[in-house]
mmCIF file of C-alpha atoms and ligand atoms in Angstrom:
data_model
loop_
_atom_site.group_PDB
_atom_site.id
_atom_site.type_symbol
_atom_site.label_atom_id
_atom_site.label_comp_id
_atom_site.label_asym_id
_atom_site.label_seq_id
_atom_site.Cartn_x
_atom_site.Cartn_y
_atom_site.Cartn_z
ATOM 1 C CA UNK L 247 66.183 62.912 -29.205
ATOM 2 C CA UNK L 248 64.754 64.812 -26.231
ATOM 3 C CA UNK L 249 65.945 63.685 -22.827
ATOM 4 C CA UNK L 250 64.186 66.316 -20.768
ATOM 5 C CA UNK L 251 60.930 64.736 -19.678
ATOM 6 C CA UNK L 252 60.704 62.406 -16.728
ATOM 7 C CA UNK L 253 57.708 60.186 -17.414
ATOM 8 C CA UNK L 254 56.496 57.320 -15.353
ATOM 9 C CA UNK L 255 55.721 54.194 -17.310
ATOM 10 C CA UNK L 256 52.757 52.137 -16.080
ATOM 11 C CA UNK L 257 49.903 50.068 -17.487
ATOM 12 C CA UNK L 258 50.226 48.674 -20.999
ATOM 13 C CA UNK L 259 53.467 49.149 -22.883
ATOM 14 C CA UNK L 260 54.334 47.592 -26.248
ATOM 15 C CA UNK L 261 57.593 45.736 -26.594
ATOM 16 C CA UNK L 262 58.859 46.308 -30.113
ATOM 17 C CA UNK L 263 60.803 43.045 -30.113
ATOM 18 C CA UNK L 264 59.888 39.910 -32.032
ATOM 19 C CA UNK L 265 62.701 37.992 -30.260
ATOM 20 C CA UNK L 266 61.199 35.597 -27.675
ATOM 21 C CA UNK L 267 64.337 35.391 -25.513
ATOM 22 C CA UNK L 268 64.560 39.162 -25.224
ATOM 23 C CA UNK L 269 60.830 39.493 -24.618
ATOM 24 C CA UNK L 270 60.997 37.012 -21.745
ATOM 25 C CA UNK L 271 63.875 38.901 -20.133
ATOM 26 C CA UNK L 272 62.129 42.271 -20.616
ATOM 27 C CA UNK L 273 58.998 40.871 -18.928
ATOM 28 C CA UNK L 274 61.082 39.531 -16.027
ATOM 29 C CA UNK L 275 62.825 42.866 -15.591
ATOM 30 C CA UNK L 276 59.559 44.847 -15.657
ATOM 31 C CA UNK L 277 57.624 42.440 -13.421
ATOM 32 C CA UNK L 278 58.137 44.405 -10.148
ATOM 33 C CA UNK L 279 56.880 47.661 -11.676
ATOM 34 C CA UNK L 280 53.255 46.958 -12.603
ATOM 35 C CA UNK L 281 53.956 47.358 -16.340
ATOM 36 C CA UNK L 282 52.145 44.973 -18.669
ATOM 37 C CA UNK L 283 54.307 44.289 -21.700
ATOM 38 C CA UNK L 284 52.421 43.315 -24.862
ATOM 39 C CA UNK L 285 54.610 42.310 -27.756
ATOM 40 C CA UNK L 286 54.621 43.717 -31.269
ATOM 41 C CA UNK L 287 54.163 40.140 -32.483
ATOM 42 C CA UNK L 288 51.027 39.637 -30.362
ATOM 43 C CA UNK L 289 49.580 42.894 -31.760
ATOM 44 C CA UNK L 290 50.454 41.822 -35.321
ATOM 45 C CA UNK L 291 52.673 44.874 -35.857
ATOM 46 C CA UNK L 292 55.056 44.706 -38.822
ATOM 47 C CA UNK L 293 58.840 44.477 -38.229
ATOM 48 C CA UNK L 294 60.408 47.742 -39.472
ATOM 49 C CA UNK L 295 63.652 47.695 -41.488
ATOM 50 C CA UNK L 296 66.548 48.239 -39.061
ATOM 51 C CA UNK L 297 68.901 50.311 -41.183
ATOM 52 C CA UNK L 298 70.559 52.366 -38.429
ATOM 53 C CA UNK L 299 74.319 52.365 -37.961
ATOM 54 C CA UNK L 300 74.188 52.236 -34.154
ATOM 55 C CA UNK L 301 72.262 50.119 -31.637
ATOM 56 C CA UNK L 302 70.518 53.254 -30.361
ATOM 57 C CA UNK L 303 69.317 54.190 -33.861
ATOM 58 C CA UNK L 304 67.843 50.750 -34.481
ATOM 59 C CA UNK L 305 66.190 50.767 -31.057
ATOM 60 C CA UNK L 306 64.608 54.143 -31.863
ATOM 61 C CA UNK L 307 63.398 52.940 -35.297
ATOM 62 C CA UNK L 308 61.646 49.967 -33.680
ATOM 63 C CA UNK L 309 60.195 51.915 -30.728
ATOM 64 C CA UNK L 310 58.843 54.739 -32.903
ATOM 65 C CA UNK L 311 57.257 52.290 -35.371
ATOM 66 C CA UNK L 312 55.615 50.379 -32.510
ATOM 67 C CA UNK L 313 54.257 53.446 -30.694
ATOM 68 C CA UNK L 314 52.899 54.924 -33.910
ATOM 69 C CA UNK L 315 51.199 51.695 -34.929
ATOM 70 C CA UNK L 316 49.713 50.967 -31.484
ATOM 71 C CA UNK L 317 49.109 54.372 -29.860
ATOM 72 C CA UNK L 318 50.772 52.992 -26.690
ATOM 73 C CA UNK L 319 54.206 53.821 -25.245
ATOM 74 C CA UNK L 320 56.698 51.403 -26.819
ATOM 75 C CA UNK L 321 59.915 49.960 -25.442
ATOM 76 C CA UNK L 322 62.603 48.594 -27.728
ATOM 77 C CA UNK L 323 65.883 46.841 -26.927
ATOM 78 C CA UNK L 324 68.443 46.679 -29.711
ATOM 79 C CA UNK L 325 71.368 44.585 -28.657
ATOM 80 C CA UNK L 326 74.243 42.438 -29.745
ATOM 81 C CA UNK L 327 77.676 41.100 -28.953
ATOM 82 C CA UNK L 328 80.814 42.958 -30.102
ATOM 83 C CA UNK L 329 84.025 40.919 -30.263
ATOM 84 C CA UNK L 330 87.264 42.913 -30.160
ATOM 85 C CA UNK L 331 89.324 40.489 -32.281
ATOM 86 C CA UNK L 332 86.607 40.594 -34.975
ATOM 87 C CA UNK L 333 86.664 44.402 -35.110
ATOM 88 C CA UNK L 334 83.378 44.569 -33.214
ATOM 89 C CA UNK L 335 81.513 41.897 -35.244
ATOM 90 C CA UNK L 336 78.885 40.545 -35.160
ATOM 91 C CA UNK L 337 77.710 43.733 -33.367
ATOM 92 C CA UNK L 338 74.664 45.207 -35.107
ATOM 93 C CA UNK L 339 74.453 42.006 -37.160
ATOM 94 C CA UNK L 340 74.283 39.623 -34.169
ATOM 95 C CA UNK L 341 70.775 38.477 -35.105
ATOM 96 C CA UNK L 342 71.661 38.193 -38.822
ATOM 97 C CA UNK L 343 74.520 35.760 -38.142
ATOM 98 C CA UNK L 344 71.848 33.276 -37.039
ATOM 99 C CA UNK L 345 70.211 33.405 -40.495
ATOM 100 C CA UNK L 346 66.498 33.470 -41.288
ATOM 101 C CA UNK L 347 65.915 30.327 -39.185
ATOM 102 C CA UNK L 348 67.268 32.246 -36.140
ATOM 103 C CA UNK L 349 69.442 29.231 -35.309
ATOM 104 C CA UNK L 350 72.323 30.244 -33.070
ATOM 105 C CA UNK L 351 74.380 27.024 -33.338
ATOM 106 C CA UNK L 352 75.782 28.128 -36.742
ATOM 107 C CA UNK L 353 76.232 31.703 -35.486
ATOM 108 C CA UNK L 354 78.259 30.430 -32.517
ATOM 109 C CA UNK L 355 80.258 28.129 -34.842
ATOM 110 C CA UNK L 356 81.019 31.117 -37.092
ATOM 111 C CA UNK L 357 82.310 33.127 -34.114
ATOM 112 C CA UNK L 358 84.633 30.247 -33.197
ATOM 113 C CA UNK L 359 85.860 29.841 -36.783
ATOM 114 C CA UNK L 360 86.526 33.579 -37.193
ATOM 115 C CA UNK L 361 88.418 33.718 -33.874
ATOM 116 C CA UNK L 362 90.460 30.615 -34.765
ATOM 117 C CA UNK L 363 91.332 32.125 -38.182
ATOM 118 C CA UNK L 364 92.825 35.078 -36.324
ATOM 119 C CA UNK L 365 94.663 32.793 -33.913
ATOM 120 C CA UNK L 366 92.632 34.224 -31.022
ATOM 121 C CA UNK L 367 92.738 31.252 -28.672
ATOM 122 C CA UNK L 368 93.782 32.728 -25.318
ATOM 123 C CA UNK L 369 91.069 34.341 -23.169
ATOM 124 C CA UNK L 370 92.774 37.747 -23.367
ATOM 125 C CA UNK L 371 92.510 37.580 -27.178
ATOM 126 C CA UNK L 372 88.811 36.787 -26.953
ATOM 127 C CA UNK L 373 87.514 39.948 -25.263
ATOM 128 C CA UNK L 374 83.912 40.890 -26.032
ATOM 129 C CA UNK L 375 81.022 42.901 -24.715
ATOM 130 C CA UNK L 376 77.257 42.824 -25.013
ATOM 131 C CA UNK L 377 75.406 46.093 -25.593
ATOM 132 C CA UNK L 378 71.754 46.847 -24.957
ATOM 133 C CA UNK L 379 70.264 50.121 -26.205
ATOM 134 C CA UNK L 380 66.809 50.638 -24.756
ATOM 135 C CA UNK L 381 64.526 53.295 -26.219
ATOM 136 C CA UNK L 382 61.087 54.234 -24.939
ATOM 137 C CA UNK L 383 58.981 56.208 -27.378
ATOM 138 C CA UNK L 384 55.649 57.815 -26.587
ATOM 139 C CA UNK L 385 52.888 58.497 -29.142
ATOM 140 C CA UNK L 386 53.527 62.265 -28.806
ATOM 141 C CA UNK L 387 57.065 61.820 -30.155
ATOM 142 C CA UNK L 388 59.000 61.981 -26.863
ATOM 143 C CA UNK L 389 61.876 59.470 -26.580
ATOM 144 C CA UNK L 390 64.323 58.374 -23.894
ATOM 145 C CA UNK L 391 67.458 56.246 -24.384
ATOM 146 C CA UNK L 392 69.197 54.043 -21.804
ATOM 147 C CA UNK L 393 72.265 51.887 -22.536
ATOM 148 C CA UNK L 394 73.942 49.001 -20.743
ATOM 149 C CA UNK L 395 77.126 47.030 -21.420
ATOM 150 C CA UNK L 396 78.762 43.958 -19.907
ATOM 151 C CA UNK L 397 82.359 42.965 -20.629
ATOM 152 C CA UNK L 398 83.743 39.433 -20.721
ATOM 153 C CA UNK L 399 85.328 36.726 -22.858
ATOM 154 C CA UNK L 400 84.183 34.352 -25.577
ATOM 155 C CA UNK L 401 84.762 30.830 -24.265
ATOM 156 C CA UNK L 402 86.360 28.108 -26.405
ATOM 157 C CA UNK L 403 83.454 25.765 -25.821
ATOM 158 C CA UNK L 404 79.742 26.620 -25.687
ATOM 159 C CA UNK L 405 78.528 25.893 -22.134
ATOM 160 C CA UNK L 406 74.976 25.785 -20.777
ATOM 161 C CA UNK L 407 71.532 25.824 -22.332
ATOM 162 C CA UNK L 408 69.926 28.739 -20.473
ATOM 163 C CA UNK L 409 69.192 32.113 -21.993
ATOM 164 C CA UNK L 410 69.353 32.645 -25.753
ATOM 165 C CA UNK L 411 71.557 33.775 -28.622
ATOM 166 C CA UNK L 412 75.264 33.923 -27.771
ATOM 167 C CA UNK L 413 74.769 33.261 -24.013
ATOM 168 C CA UNK L 414 76.547 29.839 -24.062
ATOM 169 C CA UNK L 415 79.864 31.375 -25.233
ATOM 170 C CA UNK L 416 79.899 34.592 -23.173
ATOM 171 C CA UNK L 417 81.552 34.535 -19.748
ATOM 172 C CA UNK L 418 81.176 37.857 -17.958
ATOM 173 C CA UNK L 419 84.224 39.239 -16.126
ATOM 174 C CA UNK L 420 84.426 38.138 -12.496
ATOM 175 C CA UNK L 421 82.430 34.936 -13.138
ATOM 176 C CA UNK L 422 83.524 31.412 -14.023
ATOM 177 C CA UNK L 423 80.320 30.435 -15.790
ATOM 178 C CA UNK L 424 78.800 31.580 -19.063
ATOM 179 C CA UNK L 425 75.426 33.341 -19.302
ATOM 180 C CA UNK L 426 74.211 30.023 -20.752
ATOM 181 C CA UNK L 427 75.033 28.329 -17.437
ATOM 182 C CA UNK L 428 73.255 30.988 -15.364
ATOM 183 C CA UNK L 429 69.561 31.205 -14.543
ATOM 184 C CA UNK L 430 67.781 34.460 -15.375
ATOM 185 C CA UNK L 431 68.181 35.878 -11.892
ATOM 186 C CA UNK L 432 71.930 35.407 -11.931
ATOM 187 C CA UNK L 433 72.257 36.793 -15.468
ATOM 188 C CA UNK L 434 70.276 39.932 -14.541
ATOM 189 C CA UNK L 435 72.340 40.295 -11.339
ATOM 190 C CA UNK L 436 71.635 39.620 -7.683
ATOM 191 C CA UNK L 437 69.941 42.984 -7.175
ATOM 192 C CA UNK L 438 69.759 44.603 -10.575
ATOM 193 C CA UNK L 439 67.682 47.565 -9.399
ATOM 194 C CA UNK L 440 70.910 49.043 -7.970
ATOM 195 C CA UNK L 441 73.767 50.016 -10.294
ATOM 196 C CA UNK L 442 76.267 47.744 -8.533
ATOM 197 C CA UNK L 443 73.905 44.754 -8.543
ATOM 198 C CA UNK L 444 73.080 44.590 -12.260
ATOM 199 C CA UNK L 445 75.133 42.145 -14.372
ATOM 200 C CA UNK L 446 73.808 41.708 -17.920
ATOM 201 C CA UNK L 447 73.816 44.536 -20.457
ATOM 202 C CA UNK L 448 70.010 44.391 -20.511
ATOM 203 C CA UNK L 449 69.686 44.539 -16.713
ATOM 204 C CA UNK L 450 72.086 47.513 -16.665
ATOM 205 C CA UNK L 451 69.999 49.368 -19.252
ATOM 206 C CA UNK L 452 66.801 48.494 -17.342
ATOM 207 C CA UNK L 453 68.392 49.724 -14.116
ATOM 208 C CA UNK L 454 68.816 53.163 -15.713
ATOM 209 C CA UNK L 455 65.308 53.019 -17.194
ATOM 210 C CA UNK L 456 63.845 52.052 -13.818
ATOM 211 C CA UNK L 457 65.602 54.891 -12.034
ATOM 212 C CA UNK L 458 64.212 57.420 -14.550
ATOM 213 C CA UNK L 459 60.793 56.111 -15.538
ATOM 214 C CA UNK L 460 59.511 53.341 -13.263
ATOM 215 C CA UNK L 461 58.114 53.166 -9.738
ATOM 216 C CA UNK L 462 57.232 50.048 -7.778
ATOM 217 C CA UNK L 463 53.475 49.986 -6.980
ATOM 218 C CA UNK L 464 52.778 50.814 -3.294
HETATM 219 P P1 LIG Q 824 68.099 42.473 -32.285
HETATM 220 O O1 LIG Q 824 66.769 41.841 -32.004
HETATM 221 O O2 LIG Q 824 68.264 42.932 -33.684
HETATM 222 O O3 LIG Q 824 68.434 43.523 -31.286
HETATM 223 O O4 LIG Q 824 69.135 41.284 -32.146
HETATM 224 C C1 LIG Q 824 69.849 41.101 -30.995
HETATM 225 C C2 LIG Q 824 70.690 39.835 -31.147
HETATM 226 O O5 LIG Q 824 71.833 39.990 -30.313
HETATM 227 C C3 LIG Q 824 69.964 38.620 -30.636
HETATM 228 O O6 LIG Q 824 69.311 37.930 -31.656
HETATM 229 C C4 LIG Q 824 71.109 37.805 -30.051
HETATM 230 O O7 LIG Q 824 71.754 37.140 -31.075
HETATM 231 C C5 LIG Q 824 72.079 38.829 -29.557
HETATM 232 N N1 LIG Q 824 71.852 39.125 -28.142
HETATM 233 C C6 LIG Q 824 71.358 40.272 -27.621
HETATM 234 N N2 LIG Q 824 71.248 40.177 -26.289
HETATM 235 C C7 LIG Q 824 71.663 38.941 -25.963
HETATM 236 C C8 LIG Q 824 71.745 38.255 -24.721
HETATM 237 O O8 LIG Q 824 71.382 38.740 -23.649
HETATM 238 N N3 LIG Q 824 72.232 37.006 -24.789
HETATM 239 C C9 LIG Q 824 72.624 36.420 -25.952
HETATM 240 N N4 LIG Q 824 72.527 36.997 -27.138
HETATM 241 C C10 LIG Q 824 72.051 38.270 -27.149
#
């Protein structure tokens, strides 16, 4: 992967994601920068097989497939939640735990069952982090990678209906509410365009992307 070029992203960019929750957050995070995000789903692009062994590899697979199929720069977020007591699971398989119906109630139930089986009931035994690996790929083959993480605990009860995926059971450090109880603005962070102001893994990755490749229109 080449990290040399410093390219400004503007105009139309394809989002390689087919996940509506992620797409909404990516659109929110790009809104101030004059970038129009069209989704791979809207363009009818196929979903490539994600057979990488790291978030960054899967993000690159999706971004390269989307830029090649569309001829536009493509942005891909590969993400997931890694739970210490489960040896990092569900990790790369965070989406798979929800099954083909993409229903996160059973995925959340499975997390709770697996933690209970290991006797992980106290908050300090329920440490976890979200990861977001963001890759931009251009049609000429250039790629850039930005990563963000947020650390916290898996709560005993699911709380809140905001966000998506595992948000109702993830309470970031320093907060007493889960991502599911936070609105988007709070989940991204009060001023996510500065390193200290970004909260979610995705906002942290976008903060690095913005610093390298985005400018607010004058
Ligand atoms: P991907 O589309 O293969 O990257 O799957 C990412 C999966 O990780 C999603 O389907 C969610 O289950 C989970 N995930 C990633 N980011 C978040 C988040 O911000 N909140 C809750 N769940 C997330």
